[in-house]
Every structure is written in structure tokens, then in C-alpha cells.
């Protein structure tokens, strides 16, 4: 297991959190959620991204992902760079339609000034709080944590009702993204059937 601050084993699956600077609620807009999802799809198809679970909240995203090519840090860096550039470009556009664009851009511009590696704007906070998935129980702990985010936020009563997560995939409902689910493990004395029932009752 990594120390929570860097990706050690580049080939291992990791639980990651991507956070918008100043906790700006960029993902309250559907088009930015969709942009994030399209970027995930592209990386699944072209960049060796293995996706195990995700949730998009208003100002952060949780994921469990892996690199087929053993280059997870590079994949995360390029993904965040691409999504940031496209969201910023949209905010700068006259056709953005985002009523908060001026305020958002000021926050992102201010954040960029304190970091030498930025040019004009910084969308994502540095660091992803990576945690290596080192066992099946830990995997399912993090999957449960991810899927329960919208429930804890009071947005839905059941995790599977929230469109912008992978929870529905785990209960046999077609999700907003397609991916191969991890096999349901038998943890301790709990049967796989009872685990599925627990997920359905989230």
C-alpha cells in the first residue's frame, strides 16, 4: 500500500481523488460532467485505462483505476491536463453559457499564480491522494465509499439512483459508462449473494 501521497506501483489499481481548486462546484453543470465522462471513455479505448468504480460530485471525483501499460502517473497527469484545458477553454468562450465563468476564472487564475508550473489557470488541485488497492476487502471498502457519496450528500436515497457514478452497474442496471466489473469476492464468511443484496439496498 502506498503512503497516500504518491503512486508507487504504477501497474497496480489505485483509489484516487481529483479535486477542483477552492472546491469550486464546476460539476454542477452537466456539460462539464459529460466532458469528464467522454475523457474517461477515450482513455478506456485509447490509453489503457482500466476503470473499476467512479463518482462525479460537484467539486471532486473519486475513482478506482489502473493502467494496462503500467504508467498510471502518466495517465493521470495527461487526463487531468486534458480535462482542465477543455473546461477552461469553454469558460473562456463567449458561448460558454456559464453564468459563473468570470468568478470561476478568477479563482483558477489566482490558484495558478502560486504554482510555478502553471501558465494562466489551475483547475485541479495538485495531488490525488492515491491509495493502492492491496486486497479485495480494501477494494470493496473503497467501492462502497465511492458509491455512497451522493447518498451522504442527500442527493439520492439509493446509490444506484445517481446517474454520474458506477453504482448502477453493480446492481445489473446499465450505467452511464460501460466497463468490466471486478468479480464479487467472498469476504470472510459473507457470501457473494449477500454482498450483492447489500449493494442493492444502498
PDB file of C-alpha atoms in Angstrom:
ATOM      1  CA  UNK A   1       0.000   0.000   0.000  1.00  0.00           C
ATOM      2  CA  UNK A   2       1.325   3.469  -0.839  1.00  0.00           C
ATOM      3  CA  UNK A   3       1.673   6.232   1.730  1.00  0.00           C
ATOM      4  CA  UNK A   4      -1.325   8.107   0.347  1.00  0.00           C
ATOM      5  CA  UNK A   5       0.714  10.827  -1.353  1.00  0.00           C
ATOM      6  CA  UNK A   6       2.226   9.240  -4.449  1.00  0.00           C
ATOM      7  CA  UNK A   7       1.648   6.327  -6.785  1.00  0.00           C
ATOM      8  CA  UNK A   8       4.209   3.655  -6.004  1.00  0.00           C
ATOM      9  CA  UNK A   9       3.351   0.591  -8.074  1.00  0.00           C
ATOM     10  CA  UNK A  10       2.463   2.063 -11.473  1.00  0.00           C
ATOM     11  CA  UNK A  11       0.756  -1.155 -12.574  1.00  0.00           C
ATOM     12  CA  UNK A  12      -1.494  -1.540  -9.519  1.00  0.00           C
ATOM     13  CA  UNK A  13      -5.074  -0.274  -9.227  1.00  0.00           C
ATOM     14  CA  UNK A  14      -5.446   2.834  -7.070  1.00  0.00           C
ATOM     15  CA  UNK A  15      -8.192   4.772  -5.354  1.00  0.00           C
ATOM     16  CA  UNK A  16      -7.766   8.426  -6.415  1.00  0.00           C
ATOM     17  CA  UNK A  17      -9.471  11.731  -5.720  1.00  0.00           C
ATOM     18  CA  UNK A  18      -9.382  14.629  -8.201  1.00  0.00           C
ATOM     19  CA  UNK A  19     -10.414  17.899  -6.553  1.00  0.00           C
ATOM     20  CA  UNK A  20     -11.202  21.285  -8.115  1.00  0.00           C
ATOM     21  CA  UNK A  21      -9.189  24.151  -6.593  1.00  0.00           C
ATOM     22  CA  UNK A  22     -11.032  26.056  -3.859  1.00  0.00           C
ATOM     23  CA  UNK A  23     -13.746  23.383  -4.065  1.00  0.00           C
ATOM     24  CA  UNK A  24     -15.395  25.286  -6.908  1.00  0.00           C
ATOM     25  CA  UNK A  25     -18.608  23.496  -7.931  1.00  0.00           C
ATOM     26  CA  UNK A  26     -17.718  23.093 -11.607  1.00  0.00           C
ATOM     27  CA  UNK A  27     -19.573  19.778 -11.980  1.00  0.00           C
ATOM     28  CA  UNK A  28     -22.976  21.204 -11.145  1.00  0.00           C
ATOM     29  CA  UNK A  29     -23.048  21.793 -14.912  1.00  0.00           C
ATOM     30  CA  UNK A  30     -23.965  18.742 -16.975  1.00  0.00           C
ATOM     31  CA  UNK A  31     -21.671  19.644 -19.852  1.00  0.00           C
ATOM     32  CA  UNK A  32     -18.609  19.501 -17.599  1.00  0.00           C
ATOM     33  CA  UNK A  33     -19.679  16.175 -16.128  1.00  0.00           C
ATOM     34  CA  UNK A  34     -20.165  14.883 -19.656  1.00  0.00           C
ATOM     35  CA  UNK A  35     -16.780  16.218 -20.730  1.00  0.00           C
ATOM     36  CA  UNK A  36     -15.189  14.308 -17.853  1.00  0.00           C
ATOM     37  CA  UNK A  37     -17.023  11.126 -18.849  1.00  0.00           C
ATOM     38  CA  UNK A  38     -16.055  11.458 -22.513  1.00  0.00           C
ATOM     39  CA  UNK A  39     -12.435  11.807 -21.438  1.00  0.00           C
ATOM     40  CA  UNK A  40     -12.726   8.615 -19.381  1.00  0.00           C
ATOM     41  CA  UNK A  41     -14.211   6.795 -22.385  1.00  0.00           C
ATOM     42  CA  UNK A  42     -11.386   7.983 -24.609  1.00  0.00           C
ATOM     43  CA  UNK A  43      -8.766   6.802 -22.131  1.00  0.00           C
ATOM     44  CA  UNK A  44     -10.502   3.450 -21.794  1.00  0.00           C
ATOM     45  CA  UNK A  45     -10.382   2.979 -25.553  1.00  0.00           C
ATOM     46  CA  UNK A  46      -7.022   4.516 -26.382  1.00  0.00           C
ATOM     47  CA  UNK A  47      -4.856   4.968 -23.291  1.00  0.00           C
ATOM     48  CA  UNK A  48      -5.089   1.669 -21.435  1.00  0.00           C
ATOM     49  CA  UNK A  49      -7.330   2.955 -18.652  1.00  0.00           C
ATOM     50  CA  UNK A  50      -8.965   0.234 -16.562  1.00  0.00           C
ATOM     51  CA  UNK A  51     -11.938   1.644 -14.646  1.00  0.00           C
ATOM     52  CA  UNK A  52     -13.379  -0.144 -11.614  1.00  0.00           C
ATOM     53  CA  UNK A  53     -15.574   2.497  -9.956  1.00  0.00           C
ATOM     54  CA  UNK A  54     -16.219   6.244 -10.046  1.00  0.00           C
ATOM     55  CA  UNK A  55     -18.429   9.054  -8.842  1.00  0.00           C
ATOM     56  CA  UNK A  56     -18.597  12.663 -10.005  1.00  0.00           C
ATOM     57  CA  UNK A  57     -19.549  15.062  -7.226  1.00  0.00           C
ATOM     58  CA  UNK A  58     -19.987  18.837  -7.569  1.00  0.00           C
ATOM     59  CA  UNK A  59     -16.324  19.708  -6.967  1.00  0.00           C
ATOM     60  CA  UNK A  60     -14.402  16.450  -6.845  1.00  0.00           C
ATOM     61  CA  UNK A  61     -14.263  12.996  -8.372  1.00  0.00           C
ATOM     62  CA  UNK A  62     -13.405   9.644  -6.812  1.00  0.00           C
ATOM     63  CA  UNK A  63     -12.139   6.790  -8.971  1.00  0.00           C
ATOM     64  CA  UNK A  64     -10.557   3.378  -8.792  1.00  0.00           C
ATOM     65  CA  UNK A  65      -8.423   2.996 -11.895  1.00  0.00           C
ATOM     66  CA  UNK A  66      -5.461   1.081 -13.251  1.00  0.00           C
ATOM     67  CA  UNK A  67      -3.116   1.427 -16.219  1.00  0.00           C
ATOM     68  CA  UNK A  68      -2.815  -1.554 -18.571  1.00  0.00           C
ATOM     69  CA  UNK A  69       0.609  -0.254 -19.543  1.00  0.00           C
ATOM     70  CA  UNK A  70       1.943   0.232 -16.016  1.00  0.00           C
ATOM     71  CA  UNK A  71       2.090   4.018 -16.358  1.00  0.00           C
ATOM     72  CA  UNK A  72      -0.631   5.240 -14.033  1.00  0.00           C
ATOM     73  CA  UNK A  73       1.061   8.534 -13.096  1.00  0.00           C
ATOM     74  CA  UNK A  74       1.445   9.483 -16.760  1.00  0.00           C
ATOM     75  CA  UNK A  75      -2.152   8.540 -17.474  1.00  0.00           C
ATOM     76  CA  UNK A  76      -3.474  10.621 -14.566  1.00  0.00           C
ATOM     77  CA  UNK A  77      -1.287  13.600 -15.482  1.00  0.00           C
ATOM     78  CA  UNK A  78      -2.408  13.617 -19.112  1.00  0.00           C
ATOM     79  CA  UNK A  79      -6.051  13.068 -18.178  1.00  0.00           C
ATOM     80  CA  UNK A  80      -6.121  15.968 -15.731  1.00  0.00           C
ATOM     81  CA  UNK A  81      -4.252  18.223 -18.152  1.00  0.00           C
ATOM     82  CA  UNK A  82      -6.694  17.456 -20.982  1.00  0.00           C
ATOM     83  CA  UNK A  83      -9.858  17.904 -18.931  1.00  0.00           C
ATOM     84  CA  UNK A  84      -8.547  21.119 -17.358  1.00  0.00           C
ATOM     85  CA  UNK A  85      -7.665  22.621 -20.724  1.00  0.00           C
ATOM     86  CA  UNK A  86     -11.055  21.835 -22.223  1.00  0.00           C
ATOM     87  CA  UNK A  87     -13.053  23.117 -19.262  1.00  0.00           C
ATOM     88  CA  UNK A  88     -11.003  26.333 -19.088  1.00  0.00           C
ATOM     89  CA  UNK A  89     -11.366  26.834 -22.852  1.00  0.00           C
ATOM     90  CA  UNK A  90     -15.117  26.513 -22.517  1.00  0.00           C
ATOM     91  CA  UNK A  91     -15.221  29.001 -19.632  1.00  0.00           C
ATOM     92  CA  UNK A  92     -13.229  31.459 -21.752  1.00  0.00           C
ATOM     93  CA  UNK A  93     -15.562  31.035 -24.710  1.00  0.00           C
ATOM     94  CA  UNK A  94     -18.194  33.658 -25.432  1.00  0.00           C
ATOM     95  CA  UNK A  95     -20.637  30.793 -25.972  1.00  0.00           C
ATOM     96  CA  UNK A  96     -19.920  29.168 -22.625  1.00  0.00           C
ATOM     97  CA  UNK A  97     -23.323  29.869 -21.125  1.00  0.00           C
ATOM     98  CA  UNK A  98     -21.792  29.542 -17.660  1.00  0.00           C
ATOM     99  CA  UNK A  99     -23.081  32.452 -15.566  1.00  0.00           C
ATOM    100  CA  UNK A 100     -20.267  31.966 -13.044  1.00  0.00           C
ATOM    101  CA  UNK A 101     -17.446  31.839 -15.596  1.00  0.00           C
ATOM    102  CA  UNK A 102     -15.864  35.181 -14.638  1.00  0.00           C
ATOM    103  CA  UNK A 103     -15.815  34.275 -10.951  1.00  0.00           C
ATOM    104  CA  UNK A 104     -14.513  30.778 -11.659  1.00  0.00           C
ATOM    105  CA  UNK A 105     -11.746  32.013 -13.927  1.00  0.00           C
ATOM    106  CA  UNK A 106     -10.613  34.468 -11.262  1.00  0.00           C
ATOM    107  CA  UNK A 107     -10.358  31.621  -8.730  1.00  0.00           C
ATOM    108  CA  UNK A 108      -8.443  29.442 -11.189  1.00  0.00           C
ATOM    109  CA  UNK A 109      -6.175  32.327 -12.166  1.00  0.00           C
ATOM    110  CA  UNK A 110      -5.420  33.128  -8.538  1.00  0.00           C
ATOM    111  CA  UNK A 111      -4.578  29.465  -7.845  1.00  0.00           C
ATOM    112  CA  UNK A 112      -2.219  29.398 -10.823  1.00  0.00           C
ATOM    113  CA  UNK A 113      -0.175  32.331  -9.511  1.00  0.00           C
ATOM    114  CA  UNK A 114       1.020  30.374  -6.504  1.00  0.00           C
ATOM    115  CA  UNK A 115       2.333  27.472  -8.606  1.00  0.00           C
ATOM    116  CA  UNK A 116       5.226  27.965 -10.977  1.00  0.00           C
ATOM    117  CA  UNK A 117       4.279  25.063 -13.234  1.00  0.00           C
ATOM    118  CA  UNK A 118       1.019  26.744 -14.255  1.00  0.00           C
ATOM    119  CA  UNK A 119       0.683  29.296 -17.022  1.00  0.00           C
ATOM    120  CA  UNK A 120      -2.625  31.122 -16.632  1.00  0.00           C
ATOM    121  CA  UNK A 121      -5.163  28.916 -14.862  1.00  0.00           C
ATOM    122  CA  UNK A 122      -5.212  25.959 -12.484  1.00  0.00           C
ATOM    123  CA  UNK A 123      -8.359  23.834 -12.405  1.00  0.00           C
ATOM    124  CA  UNK A 124      -7.297  20.766 -10.413  1.00  0.00           C
ATOM    125  CA  UNK A 125      -5.616  20.770  -7.033  1.00  0.00           C
ATOM    126  CA  UNK A 126      -2.204  19.146  -7.040  1.00  0.00           C
ATOM    127  CA  UNK A 127      -2.132  15.651  -5.644  1.00  0.00           C
ATOM    128  CA  UNK A 128      -4.656  12.852  -5.960  1.00  0.00           C
ATOM    129  CA  UNK A 129      -4.408  11.225  -2.506  1.00  0.00           C
ATOM    130  CA  UNK A 130      -3.653   7.860  -4.165  1.00  0.00           C
ATOM    131  CA  UNK A 131      -4.193   4.669  -2.202  1.00  0.00           C
ATOM    132  CA  UNK A 132      -3.080   1.385  -3.702  1.00  0.00           C
ATOM    133  CA  UNK A 133      -5.724  -1.338  -3.794  1.00  0.00           C
ATOM    134  CA  UNK A 134      -3.866  -4.086  -1.981  1.00  0.00           C
ATOM    135  CA  UNK A 135      -6.682  -6.562  -1.208  1.00  0.00           C
ATOM    136  CA  UNK A 136     -10.242  -7.472  -2.190  1.00  0.00           C
ATOM    137  CA  UNK A 137     -11.727  -6.267   1.121  1.00  0.00           C
ATOM    138  CA  UNK A 138      -9.997  -2.920   0.661  1.00  0.00           C
ATOM    139  CA  UNK A 139     -11.247  -2.743  -2.932  1.00  0.00           C
ATOM    140  CA  UNK A 140     -14.847  -3.211  -1.812  1.00  0.00           C
ATOM    141  CA  UNK A 141     -14.448  -0.778   1.065  1.00  0.00           C
ATOM    142  CA  UNK A 142     -13.427   1.909  -1.420  1.00  0.00           C
ATOM    143  CA  UNK A 143     -16.122   0.968  -3.947  1.00  0.00           C
ATOM    144  CA  UNK A 144     -18.726   1.328  -1.194  1.00  0.00           C
ATOM    145  CA  UNK A 145     -17.235   4.659  -0.111  1.00  0.00           C
ATOM    146  CA  UNK A 146     -17.319   5.975  -3.690  1.00  0.00           C
ATOM    147  CA  UNK A 147     -20.900   4.930  -4.342  1.00  0.00           C
ATOM    148  CA  UNK A 148     -22.249   6.257  -1.053  1.00  0.00           C
ATOM    149  CA  UNK A 149     -21.025   9.828  -1.698  1.00  0.00           C
ATOM    150  CA  UNK A 150     -24.284  11.059  -3.324  1.00  0.00           C
ATOM    151  CA  UNK A 151     -26.313   9.373  -0.571  1.00  0.00           C
ATOM    152  CA  UNK A 152     -24.291  11.052   2.153  1.00  0.00           C
ATOM    153  CA  UNK A 153     -24.720  14.358   0.297  1.00  0.00           C
ATOM    154  CA  UNK A 154     -28.501  13.881   0.396  1.00  0.00           C
ATOM    155  CA  UNK A 155     -28.876  13.889  -3.382  1.00  0.00           C
ATOM    156  CA  UNK A 156     -30.417  10.414  -3.642  1.00  0.00           C
ATOM    157  CA  UNK A 157     -31.791   7.797  -1.275  1.00  0.00           C
ATOM    158  CA  UNK A 158     -30.072   4.899  -3.015  1.00  0.00           C
ATOM    159  CA  UNK A 159     -26.633   4.930  -4.576  1.00  0.00           C
ATOM    160  CA  UNK A 160     -27.859   3.250  -7.765  1.00  0.00           C
ATOM    161  CA  UNK A 161     -30.221   6.189  -8.409  1.00  0.00           C
ATOM    162  CA  UNK A 162     -27.331   8.595  -9.027  1.00  0.00           C
ATOM    163  CA  UNK A 163     -26.522   8.738 -12.724  1.00  0.00           C
ATOM    164  CA  UNK A 164     -22.951  10.021 -12.500  1.00  0.00           C
ATOM    165  CA  UNK A 165     -21.443   7.064 -10.708  1.00  0.00           C
ATOM    166  CA  UNK A 166     -20.833   3.397 -11.349  1.00  0.00           C
ATOM    167  CA  UNK A 167     -23.225   2.220  -8.601  1.00  0.00           C
ATOM    168  CA  UNK A 168     -25.960   1.204 -11.056  1.00  0.00           C
ATOM    169  CA  UNK A 169     -23.513  -1.014 -12.950  1.00  0.00           C
ATOM    170  CA  UNK A 170     -23.055  -3.082  -9.803  1.00  0.00           C
ATOM    171  CA  UNK A 171     -26.760  -3.922  -9.465  1.00  0.00           C
ATOM    172  CA  UNK A 172     -27.341  -5.001 -13.050  1.00  0.00           C
ATOM    173  CA  UNK A 173     -28.563  -1.654 -14.381  1.00  0.00           C
ATOM    174  CA  UNK A 174     -26.949  -0.156 -17.476  1.00  0.00           C
ATOM    175  CA  UNK A 175     -24.692   2.624 -16.277  1.00  0.00           C
ATOM    176  CA  UNK A 176     -23.601   5.839 -17.931  1.00  0.00           C
ATOM    177  CA  UNK A 177     -20.223   4.201 -18.658  1.00  0.00           C
ATOM    178  CA  UNK A 178     -19.518   0.642 -19.731  1.00  0.00           C
ATOM    179  CA  UNK A 179     -16.710  -1.290 -18.104  1.00  0.00           C
ATOM    180  CA  UNK A 180     -15.911  -4.730 -16.765  1.00  0.00           C
ATOM    181  CA  UNK A 181     -16.846  -5.033 -13.113  1.00  0.00           C
ATOM    182  CA  UNK A 182     -14.474  -6.620 -10.642  1.00  0.00           C
ATOM    183  CA  UNK A 183     -15.665 -10.075  -9.637  1.00  0.00           C
ATOM    184  CA  UNK A 184     -17.768 -10.171  -6.480  1.00  0.00           C
ATOM    185  CA  UNK A 185     -15.399 -11.514  -3.812  1.00  0.00           C
ATOM    186  CA  UNK A 186     -16.314 -13.725  -0.872  1.00  0.00           C
ATOM    187  CA  UNK A 187     -15.038 -11.718   2.097  1.00  0.00           C
ATOM    188  CA  UNK A 188     -14.583 -13.592   5.364  1.00  0.00           C
ATOM    189  CA  UNK A 189     -17.789 -15.599   5.926  1.00  0.00           C
ATOM    190  CA  UNK A 190     -20.024 -13.297   3.867  1.00  0.00           C
ATOM    191  CA  UNK A 191     -21.428 -14.878   0.712  1.00  0.00           C
ATOM    192  CA  UNK A 192     -21.260 -13.103  -2.631  1.00  0.00           C
ATOM    193  CA  UNK A 193     -25.076 -13.205  -2.787  1.00  0.00           C
ATOM    194  CA  UNK A 194     -25.442 -11.248   0.461  1.00  0.00           C
ATOM    195  CA  UNK A 195     -22.891  -8.683  -0.734  1.00  0.00           C
ATOM    196  CA  UNK A 196     -24.956  -8.076  -3.883  1.00  0.00           C
ATOM    197  CA  UNK A 197     -28.077  -7.656  -1.741  1.00  0.00           C
ATOM    198  CA  UNK A 198     -26.267  -5.106   0.436  1.00  0.00           C
ATOM    199  CA  UNK A 199     -25.277  -3.122  -2.653  1.00  0.00           C
ATOM    200  CA  UNK A 200     -28.869  -3.140  -3.947  1.00  0.00           C
ATOM    201  CA  UNK A 201     -30.058  -1.720  -0.635  1.00  0.00           C
ATOM    202  CA  UNK A 202     -27.693   1.276  -0.627  1.00  0.00           C
TER     203      UNK A 202
END
